[in-house]
Coordinates of C-alpha atoms in Angstrom, one line a residue:
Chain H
X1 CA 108.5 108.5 64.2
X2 CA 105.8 106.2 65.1
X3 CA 105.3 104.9 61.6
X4 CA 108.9 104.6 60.9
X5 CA 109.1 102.4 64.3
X6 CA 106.0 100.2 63.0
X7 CA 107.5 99.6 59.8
X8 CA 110.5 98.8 61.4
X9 CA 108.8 95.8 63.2
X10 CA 106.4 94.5 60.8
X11 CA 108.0 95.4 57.3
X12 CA 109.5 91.6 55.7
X13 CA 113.2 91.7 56.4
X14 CA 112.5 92.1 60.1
X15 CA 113.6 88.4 61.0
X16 CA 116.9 88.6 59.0
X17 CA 120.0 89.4 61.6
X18 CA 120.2 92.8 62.1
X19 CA 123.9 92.2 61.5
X20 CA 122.9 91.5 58.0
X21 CA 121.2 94.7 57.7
X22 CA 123.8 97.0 59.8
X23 CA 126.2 95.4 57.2
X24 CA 124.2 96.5 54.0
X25 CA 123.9 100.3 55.3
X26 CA 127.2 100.4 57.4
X27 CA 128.9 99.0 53.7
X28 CA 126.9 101.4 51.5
X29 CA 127.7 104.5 53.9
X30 CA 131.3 103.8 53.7
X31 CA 131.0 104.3 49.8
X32 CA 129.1 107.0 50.0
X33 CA 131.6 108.9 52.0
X34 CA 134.5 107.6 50.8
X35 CA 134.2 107.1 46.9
X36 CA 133.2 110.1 44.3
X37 CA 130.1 111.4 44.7
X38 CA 128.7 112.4 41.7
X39 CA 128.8 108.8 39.8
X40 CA 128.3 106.7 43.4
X41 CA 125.8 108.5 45.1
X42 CA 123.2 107.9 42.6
X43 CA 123.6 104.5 42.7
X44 CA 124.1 103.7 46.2
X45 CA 120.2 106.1 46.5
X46 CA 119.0 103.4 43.9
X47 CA 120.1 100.5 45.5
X48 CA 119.2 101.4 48.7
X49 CA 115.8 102.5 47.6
X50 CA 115.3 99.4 45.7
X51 CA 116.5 97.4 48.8
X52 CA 114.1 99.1 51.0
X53 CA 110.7 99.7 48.9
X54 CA 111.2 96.0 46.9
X55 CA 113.1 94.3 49.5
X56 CA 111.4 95.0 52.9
X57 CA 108.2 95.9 51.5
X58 CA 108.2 99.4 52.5
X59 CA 106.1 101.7 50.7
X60 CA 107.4 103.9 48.3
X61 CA 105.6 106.8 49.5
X62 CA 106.8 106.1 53.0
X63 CA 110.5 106.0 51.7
X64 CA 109.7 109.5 50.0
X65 CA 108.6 110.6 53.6
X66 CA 111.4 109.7 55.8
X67 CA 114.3 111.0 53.6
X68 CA 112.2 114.1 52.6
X69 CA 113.2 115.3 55.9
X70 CA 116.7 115.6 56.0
X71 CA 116.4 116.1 52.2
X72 CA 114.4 119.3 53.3
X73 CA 117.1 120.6 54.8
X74 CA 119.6 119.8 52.3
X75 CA 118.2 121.6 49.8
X76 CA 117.4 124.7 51.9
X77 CA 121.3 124.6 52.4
X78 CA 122.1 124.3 48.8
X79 CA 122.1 128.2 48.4
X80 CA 124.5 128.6 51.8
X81 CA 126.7 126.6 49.4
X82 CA 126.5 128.0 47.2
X83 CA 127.0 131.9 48.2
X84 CA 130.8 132.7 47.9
X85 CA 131.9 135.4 50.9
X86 CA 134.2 138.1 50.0
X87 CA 135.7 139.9 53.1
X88 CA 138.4 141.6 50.9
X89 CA 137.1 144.8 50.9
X90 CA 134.4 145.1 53.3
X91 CA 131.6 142.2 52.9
X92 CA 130.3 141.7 49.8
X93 CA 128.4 138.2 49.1
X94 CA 128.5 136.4 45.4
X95 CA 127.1 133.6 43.7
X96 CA 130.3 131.5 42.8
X97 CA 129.5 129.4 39.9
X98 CA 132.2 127.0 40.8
X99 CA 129.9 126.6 43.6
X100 CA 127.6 124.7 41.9
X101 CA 129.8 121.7 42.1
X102 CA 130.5 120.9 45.4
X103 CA 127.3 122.0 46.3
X104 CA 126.4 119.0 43.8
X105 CA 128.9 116.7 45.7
X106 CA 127.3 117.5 49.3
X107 CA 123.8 117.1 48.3
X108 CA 124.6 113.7 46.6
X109 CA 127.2 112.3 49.1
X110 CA 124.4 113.6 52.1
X111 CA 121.2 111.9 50.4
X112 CA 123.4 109.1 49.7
X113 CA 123.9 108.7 53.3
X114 CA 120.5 109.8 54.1
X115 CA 119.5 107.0 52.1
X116 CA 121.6 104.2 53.9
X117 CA 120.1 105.1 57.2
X118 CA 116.5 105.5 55.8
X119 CA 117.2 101.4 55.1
X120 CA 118.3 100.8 58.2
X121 CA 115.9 102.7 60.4
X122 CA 112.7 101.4 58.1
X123 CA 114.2 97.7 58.2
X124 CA 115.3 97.4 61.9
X125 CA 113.9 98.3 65.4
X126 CA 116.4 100.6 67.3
X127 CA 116.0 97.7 69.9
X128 CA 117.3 95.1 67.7
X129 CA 120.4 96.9 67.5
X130 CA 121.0 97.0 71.0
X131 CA 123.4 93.6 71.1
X132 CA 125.5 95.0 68.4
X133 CA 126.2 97.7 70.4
X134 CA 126.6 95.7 73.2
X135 CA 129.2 93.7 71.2
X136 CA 131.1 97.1 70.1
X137 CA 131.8 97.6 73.3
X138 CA 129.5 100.2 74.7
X139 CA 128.5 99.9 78.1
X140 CA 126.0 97.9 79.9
X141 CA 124.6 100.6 82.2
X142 CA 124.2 103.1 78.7
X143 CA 122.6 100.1 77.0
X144 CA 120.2 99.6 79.7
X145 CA 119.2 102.8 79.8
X146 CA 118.4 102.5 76.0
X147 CA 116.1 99.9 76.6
X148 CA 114.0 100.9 79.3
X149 CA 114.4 104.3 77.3
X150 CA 112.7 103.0 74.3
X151 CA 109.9 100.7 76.0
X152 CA 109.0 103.5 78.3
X153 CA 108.7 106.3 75.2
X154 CA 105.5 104.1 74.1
X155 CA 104.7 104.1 77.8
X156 CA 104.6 107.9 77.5
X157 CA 103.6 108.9 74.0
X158 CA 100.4 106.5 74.6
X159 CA 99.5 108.1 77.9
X160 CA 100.1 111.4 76.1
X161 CA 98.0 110.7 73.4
X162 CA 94.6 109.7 75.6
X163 CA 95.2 112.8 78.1
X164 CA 94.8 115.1 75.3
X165 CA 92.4 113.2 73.2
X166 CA 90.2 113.5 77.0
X167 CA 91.3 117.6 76.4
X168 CA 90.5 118.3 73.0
X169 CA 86.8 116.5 73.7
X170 CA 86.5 119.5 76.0
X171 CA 87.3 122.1 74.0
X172 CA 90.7 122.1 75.7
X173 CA 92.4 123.4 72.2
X174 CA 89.3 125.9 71.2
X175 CA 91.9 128.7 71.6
X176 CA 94.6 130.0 72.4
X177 CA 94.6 130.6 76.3
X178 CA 93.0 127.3 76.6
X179 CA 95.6 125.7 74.6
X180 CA 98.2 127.5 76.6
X181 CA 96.5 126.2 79.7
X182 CA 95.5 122.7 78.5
X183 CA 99.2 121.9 77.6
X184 CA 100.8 122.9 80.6
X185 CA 98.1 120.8 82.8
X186 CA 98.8 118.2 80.3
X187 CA 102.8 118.2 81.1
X188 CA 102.1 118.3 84.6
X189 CA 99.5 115.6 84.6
X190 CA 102.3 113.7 82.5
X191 CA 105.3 114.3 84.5
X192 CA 103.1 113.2 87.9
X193 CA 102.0 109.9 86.2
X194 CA 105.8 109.1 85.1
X195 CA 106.6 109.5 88.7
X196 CA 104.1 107.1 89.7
X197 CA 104.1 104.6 86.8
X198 CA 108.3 104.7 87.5
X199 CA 107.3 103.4 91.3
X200 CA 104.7 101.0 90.1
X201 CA 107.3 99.5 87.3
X202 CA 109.7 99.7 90.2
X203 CA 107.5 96.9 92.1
X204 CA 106.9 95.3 89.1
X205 CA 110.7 94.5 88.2
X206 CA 111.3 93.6 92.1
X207 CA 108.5 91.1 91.5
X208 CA 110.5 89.2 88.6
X209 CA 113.9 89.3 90.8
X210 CA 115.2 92.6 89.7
X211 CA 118.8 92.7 91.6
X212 CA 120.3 96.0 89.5
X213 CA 120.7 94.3 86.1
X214 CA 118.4 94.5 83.7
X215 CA 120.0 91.0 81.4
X216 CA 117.7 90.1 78.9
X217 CA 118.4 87.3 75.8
X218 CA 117.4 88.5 72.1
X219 CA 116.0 85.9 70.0
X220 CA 118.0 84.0 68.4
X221 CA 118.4 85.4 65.0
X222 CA 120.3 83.5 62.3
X223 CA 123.3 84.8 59.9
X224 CA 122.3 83.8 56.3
X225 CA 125.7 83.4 54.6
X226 CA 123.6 83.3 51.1
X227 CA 122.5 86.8 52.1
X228 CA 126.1 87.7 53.1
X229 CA 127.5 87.0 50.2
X230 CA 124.4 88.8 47.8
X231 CA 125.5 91.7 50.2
X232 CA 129.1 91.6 50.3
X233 CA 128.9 91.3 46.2
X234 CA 127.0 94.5 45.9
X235 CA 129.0 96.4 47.7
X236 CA 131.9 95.5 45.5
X237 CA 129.4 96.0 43.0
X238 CA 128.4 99.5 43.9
X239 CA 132.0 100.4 44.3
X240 CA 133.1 99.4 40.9
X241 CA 130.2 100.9 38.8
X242 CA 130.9 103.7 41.0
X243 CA 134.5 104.2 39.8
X244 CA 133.8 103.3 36.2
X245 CA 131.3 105.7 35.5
X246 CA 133.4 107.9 37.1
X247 CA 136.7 107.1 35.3
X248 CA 134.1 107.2 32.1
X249 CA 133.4 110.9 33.1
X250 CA 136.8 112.1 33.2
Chain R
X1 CA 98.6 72.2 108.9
X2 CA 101.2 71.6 106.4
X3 CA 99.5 72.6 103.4
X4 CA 99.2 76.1 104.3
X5 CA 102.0 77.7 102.4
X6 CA 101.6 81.5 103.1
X7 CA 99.8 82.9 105.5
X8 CA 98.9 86.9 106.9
X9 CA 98.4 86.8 110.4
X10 CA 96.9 90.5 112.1
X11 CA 98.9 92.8 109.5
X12 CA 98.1 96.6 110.0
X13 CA 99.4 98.4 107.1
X14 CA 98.8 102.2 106.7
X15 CA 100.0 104.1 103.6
X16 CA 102.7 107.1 104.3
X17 CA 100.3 110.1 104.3
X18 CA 97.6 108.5 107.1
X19 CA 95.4 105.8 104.5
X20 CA 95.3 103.0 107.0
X21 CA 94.7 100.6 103.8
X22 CA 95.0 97.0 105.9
X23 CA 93.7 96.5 109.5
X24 CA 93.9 93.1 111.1
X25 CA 93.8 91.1 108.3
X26 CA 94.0 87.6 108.0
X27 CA 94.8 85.1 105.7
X28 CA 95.7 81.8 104.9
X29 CA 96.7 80.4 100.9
X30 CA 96.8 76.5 101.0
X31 CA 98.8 74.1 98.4
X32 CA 96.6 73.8 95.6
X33 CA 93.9 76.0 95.5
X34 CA 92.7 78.6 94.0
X35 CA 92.1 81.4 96.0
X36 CA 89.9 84.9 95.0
X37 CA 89.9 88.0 97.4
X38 CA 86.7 89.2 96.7
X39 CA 86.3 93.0 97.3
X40 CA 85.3 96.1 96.3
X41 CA 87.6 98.4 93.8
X42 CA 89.5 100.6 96.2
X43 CA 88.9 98.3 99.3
X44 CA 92.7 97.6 99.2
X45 CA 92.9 94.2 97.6
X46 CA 96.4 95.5 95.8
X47 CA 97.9 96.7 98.8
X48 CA 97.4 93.1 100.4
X49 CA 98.9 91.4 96.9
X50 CA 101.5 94.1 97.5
X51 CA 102.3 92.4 101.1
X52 CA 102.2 88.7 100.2
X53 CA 105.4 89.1 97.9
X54 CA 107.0 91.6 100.6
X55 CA 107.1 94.4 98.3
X56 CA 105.1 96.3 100.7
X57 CA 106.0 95.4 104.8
X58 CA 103.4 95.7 107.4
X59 CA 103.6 97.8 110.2
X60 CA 102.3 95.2 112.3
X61 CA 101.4 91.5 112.3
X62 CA 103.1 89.2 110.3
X63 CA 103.4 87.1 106.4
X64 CA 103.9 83.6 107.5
X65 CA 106.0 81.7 104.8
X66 CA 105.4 78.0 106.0
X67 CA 104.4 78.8 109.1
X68 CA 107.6 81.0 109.9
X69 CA 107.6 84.1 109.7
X70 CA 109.0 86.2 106.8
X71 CA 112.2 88.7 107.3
X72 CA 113.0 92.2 105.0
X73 CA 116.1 91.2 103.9
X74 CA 117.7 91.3 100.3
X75 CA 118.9 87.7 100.3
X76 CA 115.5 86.3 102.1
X77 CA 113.1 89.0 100.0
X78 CA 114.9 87.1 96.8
X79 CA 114.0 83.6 97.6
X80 CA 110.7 84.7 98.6
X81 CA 109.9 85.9 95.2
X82 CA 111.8 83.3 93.5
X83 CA 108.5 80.9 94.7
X84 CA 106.2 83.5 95.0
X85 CA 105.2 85.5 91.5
X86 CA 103.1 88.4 91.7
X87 CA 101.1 89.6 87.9
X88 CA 100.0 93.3 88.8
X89 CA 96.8 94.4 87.1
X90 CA 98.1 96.7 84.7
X91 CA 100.8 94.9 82.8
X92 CA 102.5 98.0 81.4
X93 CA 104.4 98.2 84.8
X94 CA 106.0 94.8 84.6
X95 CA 106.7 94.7 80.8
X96 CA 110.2 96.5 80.7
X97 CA 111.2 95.7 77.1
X98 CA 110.7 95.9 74.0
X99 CA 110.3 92.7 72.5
X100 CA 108.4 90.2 74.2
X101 CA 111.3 87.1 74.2
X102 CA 113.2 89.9 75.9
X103 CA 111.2 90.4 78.2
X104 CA 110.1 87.0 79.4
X105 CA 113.7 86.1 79.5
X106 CA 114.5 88.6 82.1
X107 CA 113.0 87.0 85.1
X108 CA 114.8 83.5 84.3
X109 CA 118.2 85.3 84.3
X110 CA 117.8 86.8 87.3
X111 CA 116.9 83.6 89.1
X112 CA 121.0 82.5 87.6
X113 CA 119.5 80.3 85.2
X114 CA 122.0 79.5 82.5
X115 CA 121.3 81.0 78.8
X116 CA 120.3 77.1 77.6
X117 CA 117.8 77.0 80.4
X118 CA 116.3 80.0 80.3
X119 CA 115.8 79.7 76.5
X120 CA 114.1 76.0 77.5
X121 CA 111.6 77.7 80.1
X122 CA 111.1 81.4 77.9
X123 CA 109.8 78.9 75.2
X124 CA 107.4 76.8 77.5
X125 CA 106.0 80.1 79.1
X126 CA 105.1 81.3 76.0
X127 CA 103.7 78.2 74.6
X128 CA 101.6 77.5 77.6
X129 CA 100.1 81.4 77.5
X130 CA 99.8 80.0 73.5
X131 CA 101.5 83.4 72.7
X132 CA 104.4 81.6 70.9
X133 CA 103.8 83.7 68.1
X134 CA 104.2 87.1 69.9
X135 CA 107.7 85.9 70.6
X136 CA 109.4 88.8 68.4
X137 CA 106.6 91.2 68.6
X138 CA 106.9 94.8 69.5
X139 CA 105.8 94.9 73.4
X140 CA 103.8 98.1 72.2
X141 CA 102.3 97.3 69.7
X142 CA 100.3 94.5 71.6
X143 CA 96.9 94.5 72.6
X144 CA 96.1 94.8 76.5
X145 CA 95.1 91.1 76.5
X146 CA 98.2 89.7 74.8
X147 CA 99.9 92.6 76.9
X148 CA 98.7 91.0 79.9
X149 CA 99.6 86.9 78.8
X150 CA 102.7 88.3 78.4
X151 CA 103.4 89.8 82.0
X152 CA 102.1 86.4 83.2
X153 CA 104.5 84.6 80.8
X154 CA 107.1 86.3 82.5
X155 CA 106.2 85.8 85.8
X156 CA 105.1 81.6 85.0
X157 CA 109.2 81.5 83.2
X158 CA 110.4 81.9 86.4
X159 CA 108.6 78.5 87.8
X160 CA 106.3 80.1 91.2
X161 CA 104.9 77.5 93.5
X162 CA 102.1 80.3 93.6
X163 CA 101.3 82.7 91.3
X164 CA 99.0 85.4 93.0
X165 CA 97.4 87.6 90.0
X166 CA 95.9 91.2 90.7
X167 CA 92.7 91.0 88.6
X168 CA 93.7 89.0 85.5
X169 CA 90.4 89.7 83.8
X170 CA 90.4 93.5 84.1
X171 CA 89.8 95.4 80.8
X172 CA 89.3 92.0 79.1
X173 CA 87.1 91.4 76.6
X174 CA 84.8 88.1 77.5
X175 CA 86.7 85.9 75.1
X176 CA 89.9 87.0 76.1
X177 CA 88.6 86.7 79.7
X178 CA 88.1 82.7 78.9
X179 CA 91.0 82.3 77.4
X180 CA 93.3 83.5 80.1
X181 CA 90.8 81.5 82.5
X182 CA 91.9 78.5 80.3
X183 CA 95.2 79.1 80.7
X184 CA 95.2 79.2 84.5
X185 CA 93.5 76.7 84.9
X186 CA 96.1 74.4 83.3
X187 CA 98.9 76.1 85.6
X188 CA 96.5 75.1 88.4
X189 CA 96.5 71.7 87.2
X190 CA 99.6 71.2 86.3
X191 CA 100.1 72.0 90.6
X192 CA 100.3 76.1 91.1
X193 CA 98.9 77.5 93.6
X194 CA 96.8 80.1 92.1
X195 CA 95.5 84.0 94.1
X196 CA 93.7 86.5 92.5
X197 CA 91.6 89.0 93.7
X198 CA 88.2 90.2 91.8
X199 CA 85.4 92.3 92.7
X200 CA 83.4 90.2 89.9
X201 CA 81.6 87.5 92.7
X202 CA 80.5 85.7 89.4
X203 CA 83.6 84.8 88.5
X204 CA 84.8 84.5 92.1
X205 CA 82.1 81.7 92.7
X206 CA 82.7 79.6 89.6
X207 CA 86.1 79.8 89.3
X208 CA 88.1 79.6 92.8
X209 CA 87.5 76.5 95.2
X210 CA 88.3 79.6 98.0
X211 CA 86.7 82.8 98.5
X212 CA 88.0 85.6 101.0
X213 CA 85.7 88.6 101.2
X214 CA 87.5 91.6 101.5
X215 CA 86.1 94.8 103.0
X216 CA 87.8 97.8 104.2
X217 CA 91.1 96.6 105.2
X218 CA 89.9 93.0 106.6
X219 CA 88.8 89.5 105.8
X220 CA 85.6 89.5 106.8
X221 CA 85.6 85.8 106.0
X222 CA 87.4 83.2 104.5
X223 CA 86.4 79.4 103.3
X224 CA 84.8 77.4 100.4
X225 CA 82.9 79.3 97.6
X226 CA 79.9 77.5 98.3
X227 CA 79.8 78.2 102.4
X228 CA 80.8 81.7 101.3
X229 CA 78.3 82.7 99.1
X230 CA 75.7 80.9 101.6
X231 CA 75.6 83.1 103.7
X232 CA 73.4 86.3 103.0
X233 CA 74.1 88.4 106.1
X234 CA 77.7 88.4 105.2
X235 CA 77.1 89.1 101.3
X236 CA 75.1 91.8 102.2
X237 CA 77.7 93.1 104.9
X238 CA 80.3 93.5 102.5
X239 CA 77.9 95.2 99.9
X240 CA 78.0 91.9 97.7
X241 CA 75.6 90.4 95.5
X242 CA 74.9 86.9 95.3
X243 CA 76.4 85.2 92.4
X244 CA 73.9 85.1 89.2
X245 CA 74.1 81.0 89.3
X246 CA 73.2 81.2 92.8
X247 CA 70.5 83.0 92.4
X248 CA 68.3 80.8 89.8
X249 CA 69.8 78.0 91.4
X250 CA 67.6 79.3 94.5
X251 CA 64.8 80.3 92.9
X252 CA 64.6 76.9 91.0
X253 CA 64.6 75.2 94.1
X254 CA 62.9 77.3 96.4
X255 CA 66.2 78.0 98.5
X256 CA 69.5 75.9 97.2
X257 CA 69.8 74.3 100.1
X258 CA 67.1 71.8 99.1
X259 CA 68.6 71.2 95.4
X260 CA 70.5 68.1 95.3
X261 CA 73.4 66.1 97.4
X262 CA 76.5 67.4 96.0
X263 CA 75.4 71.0 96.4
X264 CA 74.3 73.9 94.5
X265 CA 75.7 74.2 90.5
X266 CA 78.9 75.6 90.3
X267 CA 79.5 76.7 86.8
X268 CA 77.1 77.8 84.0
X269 CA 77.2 74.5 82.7
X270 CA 75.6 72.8 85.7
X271 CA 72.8 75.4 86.3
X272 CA 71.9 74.5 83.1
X273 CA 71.9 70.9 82.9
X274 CA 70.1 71.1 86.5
X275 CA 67.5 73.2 84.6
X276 CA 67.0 71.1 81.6
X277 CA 66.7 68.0 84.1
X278 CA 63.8 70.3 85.7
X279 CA 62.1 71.1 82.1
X280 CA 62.4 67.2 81.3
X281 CA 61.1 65.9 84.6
X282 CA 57.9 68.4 84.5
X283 CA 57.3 67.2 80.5
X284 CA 57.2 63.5 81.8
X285 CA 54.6 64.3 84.1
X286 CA 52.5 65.6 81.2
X287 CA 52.1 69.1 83.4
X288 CA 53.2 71.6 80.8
X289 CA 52.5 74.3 83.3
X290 CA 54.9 72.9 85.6
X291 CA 57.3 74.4 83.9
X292 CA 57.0 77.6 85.7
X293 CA 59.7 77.5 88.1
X294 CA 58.5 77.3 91.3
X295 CA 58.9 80.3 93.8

């Protein structure tokens, strides 16, 4: 998580508007759900691959990572898919060859998907999507939250980190009772030092004028209409390859 | 007088739980200066900060704002911190948000400014903190220094008449120390009214024009550096030492108070032109042994 986040704010599309972006994966998503899979999906994982490893820089390896995740979990699925039920006469479980198929389609249409929000999540901080949400209409108090949410995570995971680094020197992991013991010092230690740290920050905000509104202004990002029409053109793109090797199929 | 623009007269402040942390204390922050409250960690120097922007209320005596004195509520609280801008020493408590433009705007908005405005002043807070390049950085993924010329950035964006810093060099390293000095030191120019508090009495002497030992709750006493650090009885009271300058100042002369008219060298720069002046004048006299400074 940590790597995708740094990525995310150093990799070389970071200062294009993260409209620009949400459009690129919000576009290629909707083909992936909505057009055949089989032809599509392939080239909406090679675009968006492309897009993220040549475009934004992002390491190839690091792409691998992210979707191997979900991809995991795909594949472990692919035999659930596959498995055809029979409750006809008592229970009796078959593998259905016609399976095979829309198993196909799930995997493809999924890592298609996958691969859509793999862009956006190794292209764009969370945070910078925050005004677009904003814009779409969710509230300002659940907006908020995601922001104070987000800085104070780091807040946390670093404090987290140290405490147990100052642990492990002791030989606070040899072990399994002391590892038991170690980590449940550790949550208490953390959850005690949230409590103060949230008191401290309190004073801090009050400091700057804090009233019960936490308004912030983003930089000032620019839309590139250059990019938006490269973008806008692939999807149509996308989409028509799409259907014609699929109309070639049939 | 006029010129004193906040002032703590006899506040008692004792922490829920029985720490009595401030005991009589007195204090008084003149236009212009730069003022460092010299104490001891743990003496209580952040629970006094902690009063002079009325986060924390005594339980007696009283924060003098111009010479009237101070009341708790929302509206008055507001305008009080709208001239007064406190930096706490550990800036992860006052940086909020994730980007650093985000977060430096957020104090300018909450003063009303409009967006045009505050974009004007976000931009020449981080220009003067020369952190313009941080501007869409990942607040965590900055170093404690840059952390820290952030927080002040946000606090300077809102404009303070006096800016009252809990140590700003803590946990810097010496060039980053400098820098932020540098940086202050324009503010202070440019006509802000400047507080920190230190336990470092080197940097206390050659940086602030006022020095307010700080001891268990108390100002022991307040003035210039340079009567300050004069007097021994009081250094020693408050578990001091004398400032390094100081001290080969003194031993150059054989007691500072006989070195020269305008006083004993302030900075690092001055102790040594004073002791190249002394190597010089002893080579003219053809005494190479003279050298040896005299005791």
């Amino acid at each position: 998580m940590l790597a995708i986040d740094r990525w995310a704010w150093t990799n070389r599309w970071r200062r294009y508007h993260p409209a620009e972006k949400g459009l690129l994966a919000g576009g290629m998503l909707l083909l992936a759900v909505a057009l055949p899979a089989p032809t599509t999906g392939p080239v909406i994982i090679a675009v968006m691959f492309l897009a993220t490893v040549a475009g934004a820089g992002i390491p190839a390896l690091t792409w691998l990572r992210v979707m191997a995740l979900p991809g995991a979990f795909l594949i472990t699925s692919i035999p659930f898919l596959v498995l055809s039920l029979d409750f006809s006469s008592g229970l009796s479980v078959a593998l259905s060859p016609q399976g095979w198929e829309p198993a196909l389609h799930v995997v493809l249409r999924s890592l298609a998907a996958v691969s859509c929000l793999t862009f956006l999540t190794l292209t764009t901080p969370a945070i910078d999507l925050v005004p677009l949400l904003r814009r779409l209409g969710v509230p300002r108090p659940v907006v908020e939250m995601m922001l104070l949410i987000y800085r104070l995570v780091f807040v946390f995971l670093e404090r987290a980190a140290s405490a147990r680094q100052a642990q492990i020197a002791r030989q606070g992991y040899a072990g399994f009772r002391n590892s038991l013991r170690s980590l449940g010092l550790l949550v208490t230690n953390l959850f005690q030092r949230s409590l103060e740290r949230a008191q401290r920050m309190e004073t801090g905000l009050a400091a700057r004028g804090f009233q019960g509104e936490l308004r912030v202004l983003t930089p000032q990002w620019t839309l590139s209409q250059f990019r938006l029409i490269i973008i806008i053109s692939l999807l149509l793109g996308v989409a028509a390859t799409g259907l014609a090797l699929d109309a070639a199929a049939l | 007088m006029s010129s004193i623009v906040l002032a703590a007269s006899g506040i008692d402040y004792t922490y829920p739980g029985g720490v009595q942390a401030l005991q009589g204390l007195d204090l008084t922050i003149e236009k212009g200066r730069k003022l460092a409250i010299l104490g001891p960690n743990g003496s209580g120097k952040t629970t006094l900060l902690l009063h002079l922007n009325g986060t924390l209320r005594p339980s007696s005596g009283q924060i003098l704002i111009n010479s009237r004195p101070l009341s708790y509520d929302r509206d008055s609280l507001t305008a009080w911190r709208r001239r007064v801008g406190l930096v706490l020493q550990d800036p992860d408590d006052q940086l909020f948000s994730a980007n650093v433009y985000q977060d430096v705007s957020f104090g300018p908005l909450n003063l009303g400014l409009s967006e045009a405005e505050t974009r004007v002043r976000v931009n020449a807070a981080l220009t003067a903190l020369r952190i313009d390049k941080l501007a869409d950085r990942a607040t965590h993924m900055l170093s404690l220094g840059q952390k820290k010329r952030v927080a002040i950035a946000g606090i300077l964006a809102m404009q303070p008449e006096l800016l009252i810093l809990d140590e700003p060099t803590a946990g810097l390293d010496p060039q980053g120390a400098v820098h932020l000095l540098g940086v202050l030191q324009k503010l202070h120019e440019a006509g802000t009214t400047l507080v920190f508090s230190t336990h470092d009495v080197d940097l206390a002497y050659t940086w602030a024009d006022q020095v307010a030992i700080f001891v268990k709750g108390r100002v022991l006493k307040q003035g210039d550096a340079a009567t300050v650090f004069a007097d021994q009885e009081l250094l020693r009271a408050a578990r001091l030492k004398t400032p390094l300058i100081l001290d080969i100042a003194q031993v150059l002369y054989g007691g500072w108070h006989a070195c020269a008219a305008d006083g004993p060298p302030r900075s690092r720069a001055a102790l040594l032109r004073l002791l190249q002046e002394s190597i010089d004048r002893s080579g003219r006299d053809g005494e190479p042994e003279s050298i040896r400074v005299r005791r």
